[in-house]
Amino acid sequence: MILSFAEMTTQASETPNKDIPEEINGLRMTRQRQEVYRFLMGERIHPTANEVFMGIKKALPNVSLATVYNCLEALVQHKIIRQVNFDREPSRYCPNLDEHGHFHDETTGTIHDVKFKPGINLTDLLDLPPNTVIKDIEITLRGQLA
Amino acid sequence: MILSFAEMTTQASETPNKDIPEEINGLRMTRQRQEVYRFLMGERIHPTANEVFMGIKKALPNVSLATVYNCLEALVQHKIIRQVNFDREPSRYCPNLDEHGHFHDETTGTIHDVKFKPGINLTDLLDLPPNTVIKDIEITLRGQLA
DNA sequence: TTTGTAGCAAGAACTATTCTAAATATCATC
DNA sequence: GATGATATTTAGAATAGTTCTTGCTACAAA
């Protein structure tokens, strides 16, 4: 089968991804956004933008890295995924929206989600200035699985 | 007074900074490292490498940005200062070595140290995999001072 | 002094990310 | 459907923080 140029560069409506809705949190899920999101959901590896790019190329051979960045940014802004940063390493992306931290295993380079024990309210443990409105908390651990 | 090139580019021993020792944690404190460290101690603003660079130019007109990066890296590796990252913004540097978090005030762009309430052991609150050795914890808060 | 190692300066190089411009797709309305 | 307005994608250029390279200078040990 030979695809026309129009078919190859199609967006959302053709070749739909049945298991991903056409809209999430008010964001229209184009074909590219679907593939990016699907890849993140499937992998538990907190991939970088470039890893997403390479991972979805099989499904979307004409996708560009800029589009991957665009998609990731859109998904983050609509609170569909989270962006995670370790030091100055490339950003990683995470489909787990529960409040959680990240443990960076130095020996393998892998990243694991870390849940908080039940009933813990983090801001209770911190000596915050009065009248502080916290919008986001990020907890990062670095170490080794001995 | 006219300085020879050799005098202008001198390192640690000339024009000593009396209040900073010649060695900290096994790191020889050259003139450049002293000025970088002094600047960090004086400012409470968690400066970036570039801000340090501009801040020490008066004392060290010939210093280069690469040297500032080298100094900061050396100080970090010898656990004399801490490197702090917010998202993908430029790294900031912090002379406070106590275990603490950072609150990023979105309205002013300023960064405040956040102490933990006494008796809190952070790892107790996290659901870590068994046999985990934690080497470093980073807590970042983002929000506003209402 | 000589010799080896560490540190510095200047600028080039690197890399993750963002921007720009043009093409294409989608949506709303006819 | 067709048409015009808006959104999205693409490719490549541009940006910015940081690191690397090279040549030189300083310091330490013998």
Coordinates of C-alpha atoms (C1' of nucleotides) in Angstrom, one line a residue:
Chain A
M1 CA 0.0 0.0 0.0
I2 CA 1.2 3.4 -1.0
L3 CA 0.1 6.4 1.0
S4 CA -0.4 9.8 -0.5
F5 CA 1.3 12.7 1.0
A6 CA -2.0 13.9 2.4
E7 CA -2.5 10.5 4.1
M8 CA 0.9 10.4 5.6
T9 CA 0.6 13.8 7.2
T10 CA -2.9 13.5 8.4
Q11 CA -3.9 14.7 11.9
A12 CA -6.4 13.6 14.4
S13 CA -9.4 12.2 12.6
E14 CA -7.8 9.6 10.4
T15 CA -6.5 6.3 11.8
P16 CA -8.0 7.0 15.2
N17 CA -6.6 5.7 18.4
K18 CA -9.7 4.0 19.8
D19 CA -8.5 3.9 23.4
I20 CA -7.6 7.5 23.7
P21 CA -10.4 10.0 23.7
E22 CA -10.6 12.8 21.2
E23 CA -10.3 15.4 24.0
I24 CA -8.8 15.4 27.4
N25 CA -9.1 18.3 29.9
G26 CA -10.2 20.6 27.1
L27 CA -7.3 19.6 24.9
R28 CA -8.0 18.3 21.4
M29 CA -6.1 15.1 21.1
T30 CA -4.6 15.2 17.7
R31 CA -3.0 12.1 16.2
Q32 CA 0.4 13.3 17.4
R33 CA -0.7 14.1 20.9
Q34 CA -2.4 10.7 21.1
E35 CA 0.8 8.9 20.1
V36 CA 2.9 10.9 22.6
Y37 CA 0.4 10.2 25.3
R38 CA 0.1 6.6 24.5
F39 CA 3.8 6.2 24.5
L40 CA 4.1 7.8 28.0
M41 CA 1.3 5.6 29.3
G42 CA 2.9 2.5 28.0
E43 CA 6.4 3.2 29.2
R44 CA 7.2 3.4 32.8
I45 CA 10.6 4.9 32.2
H46 CA 9.9 8.6 32.4
P47 CA 11.2 9.2 29.0
T48 CA 12.8 12.4 27.7
A49 CA 11.4 14.3 24.7
N50 CA 13.9 12.7 22.4
E51 CA 13.0 9.2 23.7
V52 CA 9.4 10.0 23.0
F53 CA 10.3 11.2 19.6
M54 CA 12.2 8.0 18.7
G55 CA 9.5 5.9 20.4
I56 CA 6.6 7.1 18.3
K57 CA 8.5 7.2 14.9
K58 CA 7.2 3.8 14.0
A59 CA 3.6 4.9 14.4
L60 CA 4.2 8.4 13.0
P61 CA 7.2 8.4 10.7
N62 CA 6.9 12.0 9.7
V63 CA 6.7 13.4 13.2
S64 CA 9.2 16.1 14.1
L65 CA 11.0 16.7 17.4
A66 CA 9.5 20.2 17.6
T67 CA 6.0 18.6 17.5
V68 CA 7.0 16.3 20.3
Y69 CA 8.0 19.3 22.3
N70 CA 4.7 21.0 21.4
C71 CA 2.7 18.0 22.3
L72 CA 4.4 17.5 25.6
E73 CA 4.0 21.2 26.5
A74 CA 0.3 21.1 25.6
L75 CA -0.2 17.9 27.7
V76 CA 1.6 19.4 30.6
Q77 CA -0.3 22.7 30.5
H78 CA -3.6 20.8 30.5
K79 CA -2.5 18.7 33.4
I80 CA -2.6 15.5 31.5
I81 CA 1.0 14.6 32.2
R82 CA 3.8 16.0 34.4
Q83 CA 7.2 17.3 33.6
V84 CA 10.0 16.2 35.8
N85 CA 13.4 17.7 36.1
F86 CA 16.6 16.3 37.6
D87 CA 19.4 18.8 38.0
R88 CA 20.1 20.0 34.5
E89 CA 19.4 16.8 32.7
P90 CA 16.9 16.7 29.9
S91 CA 13.3 17.0 31.1
R92 CA 11.4 13.8 31.6
Y93 CA 7.7 13.3 31.4
C94 CA 5.4 11.3 33.6
P95 CA 1.8 10.3 33.1
N96 CA 1.2 9.7 36.8
L97 CA -0.8 12.6 38.1
D98 CA -1.1 11.5 41.7
E99 CA 1.0 13.6 44.1
H100 CA 4.3 11.8 44.3
G101 CA 8.0 12.1 44.3
H102 CA 10.7 10.7 42.2
F103 CA 13.6 8.5 43.2
H104 CA 16.6 8.6 40.8
D105 CA 18.6 5.4 41.0
E106 CA 22.2 6.4 40.3
T107 CA 23.4 2.9 39.5
T108 CA 20.9 2.1 36.8
G109 CA 19.8 5.6 35.8
T110 CA 16.2 4.6 36.2
I111 CA 13.5 6.7 37.9
H112 CA 10.9 5.4 40.2
D113 CA 7.8 7.0 41.5
V114 CA 7.7 7.4 45.2
K115 CA 4.3 7.6 47.0
F116 CA 3.8 9.4 50.2
K117 CA 2.6 7.5 53.2
P118 CA -1.1 7.9 53.7
G119 CA -2.3 10.9 55.7
I120 CA 0.8 12.9 55.1
N121 CA 0.4 16.5 54.3
L122 CA 3.7 17.8 53.2
T123 CA 3.2 21.4 53.8
D124 CA 2.5 20.6 57.5
L125 CA 6.1 19.5 57.8
L126 CA 7.6 22.6 56.4
D127 CA 8.3 25.9 58.1
L128 CA 6.7 28.1 55.6
P129 CA 6.3 31.9 55.8
P130 CA 2.7 32.9 56.7
N131 CA 0.2 33.5 53.9
T132 CA 2.0 31.2 51.5
V133 CA 0.0 29.7 48.6
I134 CA 1.7 26.6 47.4
K135 CA 0.8 25.6 43.8
D136 CA 3.2 22.8 43.3
I137 CA 5.6 20.6 45.2
E138 CA 8.4 18.6 43.8
I139 CA 10.4 16.0 45.7
T140 CA 13.4 14.4 44.3
L141 CA 15.5 11.7 45.9
R142 CA 18.8 10.5 44.6
G143 CA 20.6 7.3 45.7
Q144 CA 21.0 3.7 45.2
L145 CA 19.1 0.4 45.5
A146 CA 21.6 -1.4 47.6
Chain B
M1 CA 49.8 51.9 40.4
I2 CA 50.3 49.7 37.3
L3 CA 50.0 46.0 37.6
S4 CA 52.0 43.6 35.5
F5 CA 50.1 40.9 33.8
A6 CA 51.5 38.4 36.2
E7 CA 50.2 40.4 39.1
M8 CA 46.8 40.9 37.6
T9 CA 46.3 37.2 37.0
T10 CA 47.7 36.0 40.3
Q11 CA 46.0 33.2 42.2
A12 CA 45.5 32.4 45.8
S13 CA 48.5 33.7 47.8
E14 CA 48.4 37.4 46.9
T15 CA 45.8 39.8 48.2
P16 CA 44.5 37.2 50.6
N17 CA 41.0 37.2 51.9
K18 CA 41.6 37.1 55.6
D19 CA 38.2 35.9 56.5
I20 CA 38.1 32.9 54.2
P21 CA 40.5 30.0 55.0
E22 CA 43.0 28.8 52.5
E23 CA 41.4 25.4 52.4
I24 CA 37.9 24.2 53.0
N25 CA 36.9 20.5 53.0
G26 CA 40.2 19.7 51.2
L27 CA 39.7 22.3 48.5
R28 CA 42.4 24.8 48.1
M29 CA 40.7 28.2 48.2
T30 CA 42.2 30.2 45.4
R31 CA 41.5 33.9 45.0
Q32 CA 38.7 33.1 42.5
R33 CA 37.1 30.5 44.7
Q34 CA 37.3 32.8 47.6
E35 CA 35.5 35.6 45.8
V36 CA 32.9 33.3 44.5
Y37 CA 32.3 31.9 47.9
R38 CA 32.3 35.3 49.6
F39 CA 29.7 36.6 47.1
L40 CA 27.5 33.6 47.8
M41 CA 27.8 34.1 51.5
G42 CA 27.0 37.8 51.3
E43 CA 24.0 37.5 49.0
R44 CA 20.8 35.8 50.1
I45 CA 19.5 35.7 46.6
H46 CA 20.5 32.2 45.4
P47 CA 22.4 33.8 42.4
T48 CA 23.0 32.2 39.1
A49 CA 26.5 31.6 37.7
N50 CA 26.2 34.7 35.6
E51 CA 25.1 36.8 38.6
V52 CA 28.1 35.6 40.5
F53 CA 30.2 36.4 37.5
M54 CA 29.0 40.0 37.4
G55 CA 29.1 40.3 41.2
I56 CA 32.7 39.5 41.6
K57 CA 34.0 41.5 38.7
K58 CA 34.7 44.5 40.8
A59 CA 37.0 42.5 43.0
L60 CA 38.4 40.4 40.2
P61 CA 38.1 42.3 36.9
N62 CA 39.8 39.6 34.8
V63 CA 37.8 36.7 36.0
S64 CA 36.1 34.6 33.3
L65 CA 32.6 33.0 33.3
A66 CA 34.2 29.6 32.7
T67 CA 36.2 30.1 35.9
V68 CA 33.1 31.0 37.8
Y69 CA 31.6 27.7 36.6
N70 CA 34.7 25.9 37.5
C71 CA 34.7 27.4 41.0
L72 CA 31.1 26.7 41.6
E73 CA 31.5 23.1 40.5
A74 CA 34.5 22.7 42.7
L75 CA 32.7 24.2 45.7
V76 CA 29.7 22.0 45.1
Q77 CA 31.7 18.8 44.8
H78 CA 33.5 19.6 48.0
K79 CA 30.2 20.2 49.7
I80 CA 30.9 23.8 50.5
I81 CA 27.8 25.1 48.6
R82 CA 24.7 23.6 47.1
Q83 CA 23.5 23.7 43.5
V84 CA 19.8 24.3 43.2
N85 CA 17.7 23.8 40.1
F86 CA 14.2 25.0 39.3
D87 CA 12.7 23.4 36.2
R88 CA 15.0 24.3 33.4
E89 CA 16.0 27.7 34.7
P90 CA 19.7 28.5 35.1
S91 CA 21.2 26.7 38.1
R92 CA 21.4 28.7 41.3
Y93 CA 23.8 28.3 44.1
C94 CA 23.2 28.4 47.8
P95 CA 25.7 28.5 50.7
N96 CA 23.2 27.0 53.2
L97 CA 24.2 23.5 53.8
D98 CA 21.5 22.6 56.3
E99 CA 19.0 20.2 55.0
H100 CA 16.3 22.5 53.6
G101 CA 13.9 23.1 50.8
H102 CA 13.3 26.0 48.5
F103 CA 10.3 28.1 47.9
H104 CA 10.0 29.8 44.6
D105 CA 7.9 32.9 44.8
E106 CA 6.3 33.3 41.4
T107 CA 5.3 36.9 41.8
T108 CA 8.8 38.3 42.7
G109 CA 10.9 35.5 41.3
T110 CA 12.7 35.3 44.6
I111 CA 13.8 32.1 46.3
H112 CA 13.5 31.4 50.0
D113 CA 15.0 28.7 52.0
V114 CA 12.4 26.5 53.8
K115 CA 13.3 24.7 56.9
F116 CA 11.7 21.4 58.0
K117 CA 9.9 21.4 61.3
P118 CA 12.0 19.9 64.0
G119 CA 11.9 16.1 64.4
I120 CA 10.9 15.4 60.9
N121 CA 12.6 12.7 59.0
L122 CA 11.6 13.0 55.4
T123 CA 12.3 9.5 54.4
D124 CA 9.9 8.2 57.0
L125 CA 7.1 9.8 55.1
L126 CA 7.9 8.2 51.8
D127 CA 7.0 4.8 50.6
L128 CA 10.4 3.8 49.4
P129 CA 11.5 0.5 48.0
P130 CA 13.3 -1.6 50.5
N131 CA 17.1 -1.3 50.8
T132 CA 17.2 2.1 49.4
V133 CA 20.1 4.3 50.2
I134 CA 19.2 8.0 49.9
K135 CA 22.1 10.3 49.2
D136 CA 20.3 13.5 48.5
I137 CA 16.8 15.0 48.9
E138 CA 15.5 18.0 47.1
I139 CA 12.3 19.7 47.9
T140 CA 11.0 22.5 45.7
L141 CA 7.8 24.5 46.3
R142 CA 6.3 26.9 43.9
G143 CA 3.7 29.5 44.7
Q144 CA 3.0 32.9 45.9
L145 CA 3.2 35.0 49.1
A146 CA -0.4 36.1 49.3
Chain C
dT1 C1' 66.2 25.2 39.3
dT2 C1' 63.5 21.8 37.1
dT3 C1' 59.5 19.3 36.6
dG4 C1' 54.8 17.9 37.3
dT5 C1' 50.2 19.1 38.5
dA6 C1' 46.4 22.3 39.2
dG7 C1' 44.0 26.5 38.0
dC8 C1' 42.7 30.2 35.0
dA9 C1' 41.1 32.9 30.7
dA10 C1' 39.1 33.2 26.2
dG11 C1' 36.5 31.6 23.0
dA12 C1' 34.7 27.6 20.5
dA13 C1' 31.6 23.8 20.9
dC14 C1' 27.7 21.4 22.7
dT15 C1' 22.9 20.4 23.6
dA16 C1' 18.3 20.8 25.2
dT17 C1' 14.9 23.7 24.0
dT18 C1' 12.4 27.4 21.7
dC19 C1' 11.3 30.2 17.8
dT20 C1' 10.0 31.1 12.8
dA21 C1' 7.8 30.5 8.7
dA22 C1' 5.4 27.9 5.6
dA23 C1' 2.3 24.1 4.8
dT24 C1' -1.5 21.4 6.4
dA25 C1' -5.5 20.2 9.2
dT26 C1' -9.7 21.2 11.6
dC27 C1' -13.7 23.9 12.8
dA28 C1' -17.6 27.0 12.2
dT29 C1' -20.5 28.9 9.1
dC30 C1' -22.6 29.3 4.9
Chain D
dG1 C1' -19.8 20.3 0.4
dA2 C1' -17.2 25.0 0.0
dT3 C1' -15.1 29.0 2.4
dG4 C1' -12.6 31.5 5.6
dA5 C1' -10.6 31.6 10.4
dT6 C1' -7.9 29.2 13.7
dA7 C1' -4.9 25.4 15.2
dT8 C1' -1.4 22.2 14.5
dT9 C1' 2.6 20.3 12.3
dT10 C1' 7.1 20.4 10.2
dA11 C1' 11.9 21.6 9.2
dG12 C1' 15.3 24.2 10.2
dA13 C1' 17.3 28.2 12.3
dA14 C1' 18.2 30.5 16.6
dT15 C1' 18.9 30.7 21.6
dA16 C1' 21.0 30.1 26.1
dG17 C1' 23.2 27.8 29.7
dT18 C1' 26.9 25.1 30.3
dT19 C1' 31.0 22.4 29.1
dC20 C1' 35.2 21.8 26.5
dT21 C1' 39.7 23.0 24.5
dT22 C1' 43.9 25.2 24.3
dG23 C1' 47.6 27.8 25.9
dC24 C1' 49.3 30.0 29.7
dT25 C1' 50.2 30.8 34.7
dA26 C1' 50.8 29.4 39.5
dC27 C1' 52.1 26.4 42.8
dA28 C1' 54.4 22.3 45.0
dA29 C1' 57.8 18.8 45.4
dA30 C1' 62.3 17.1 44.5

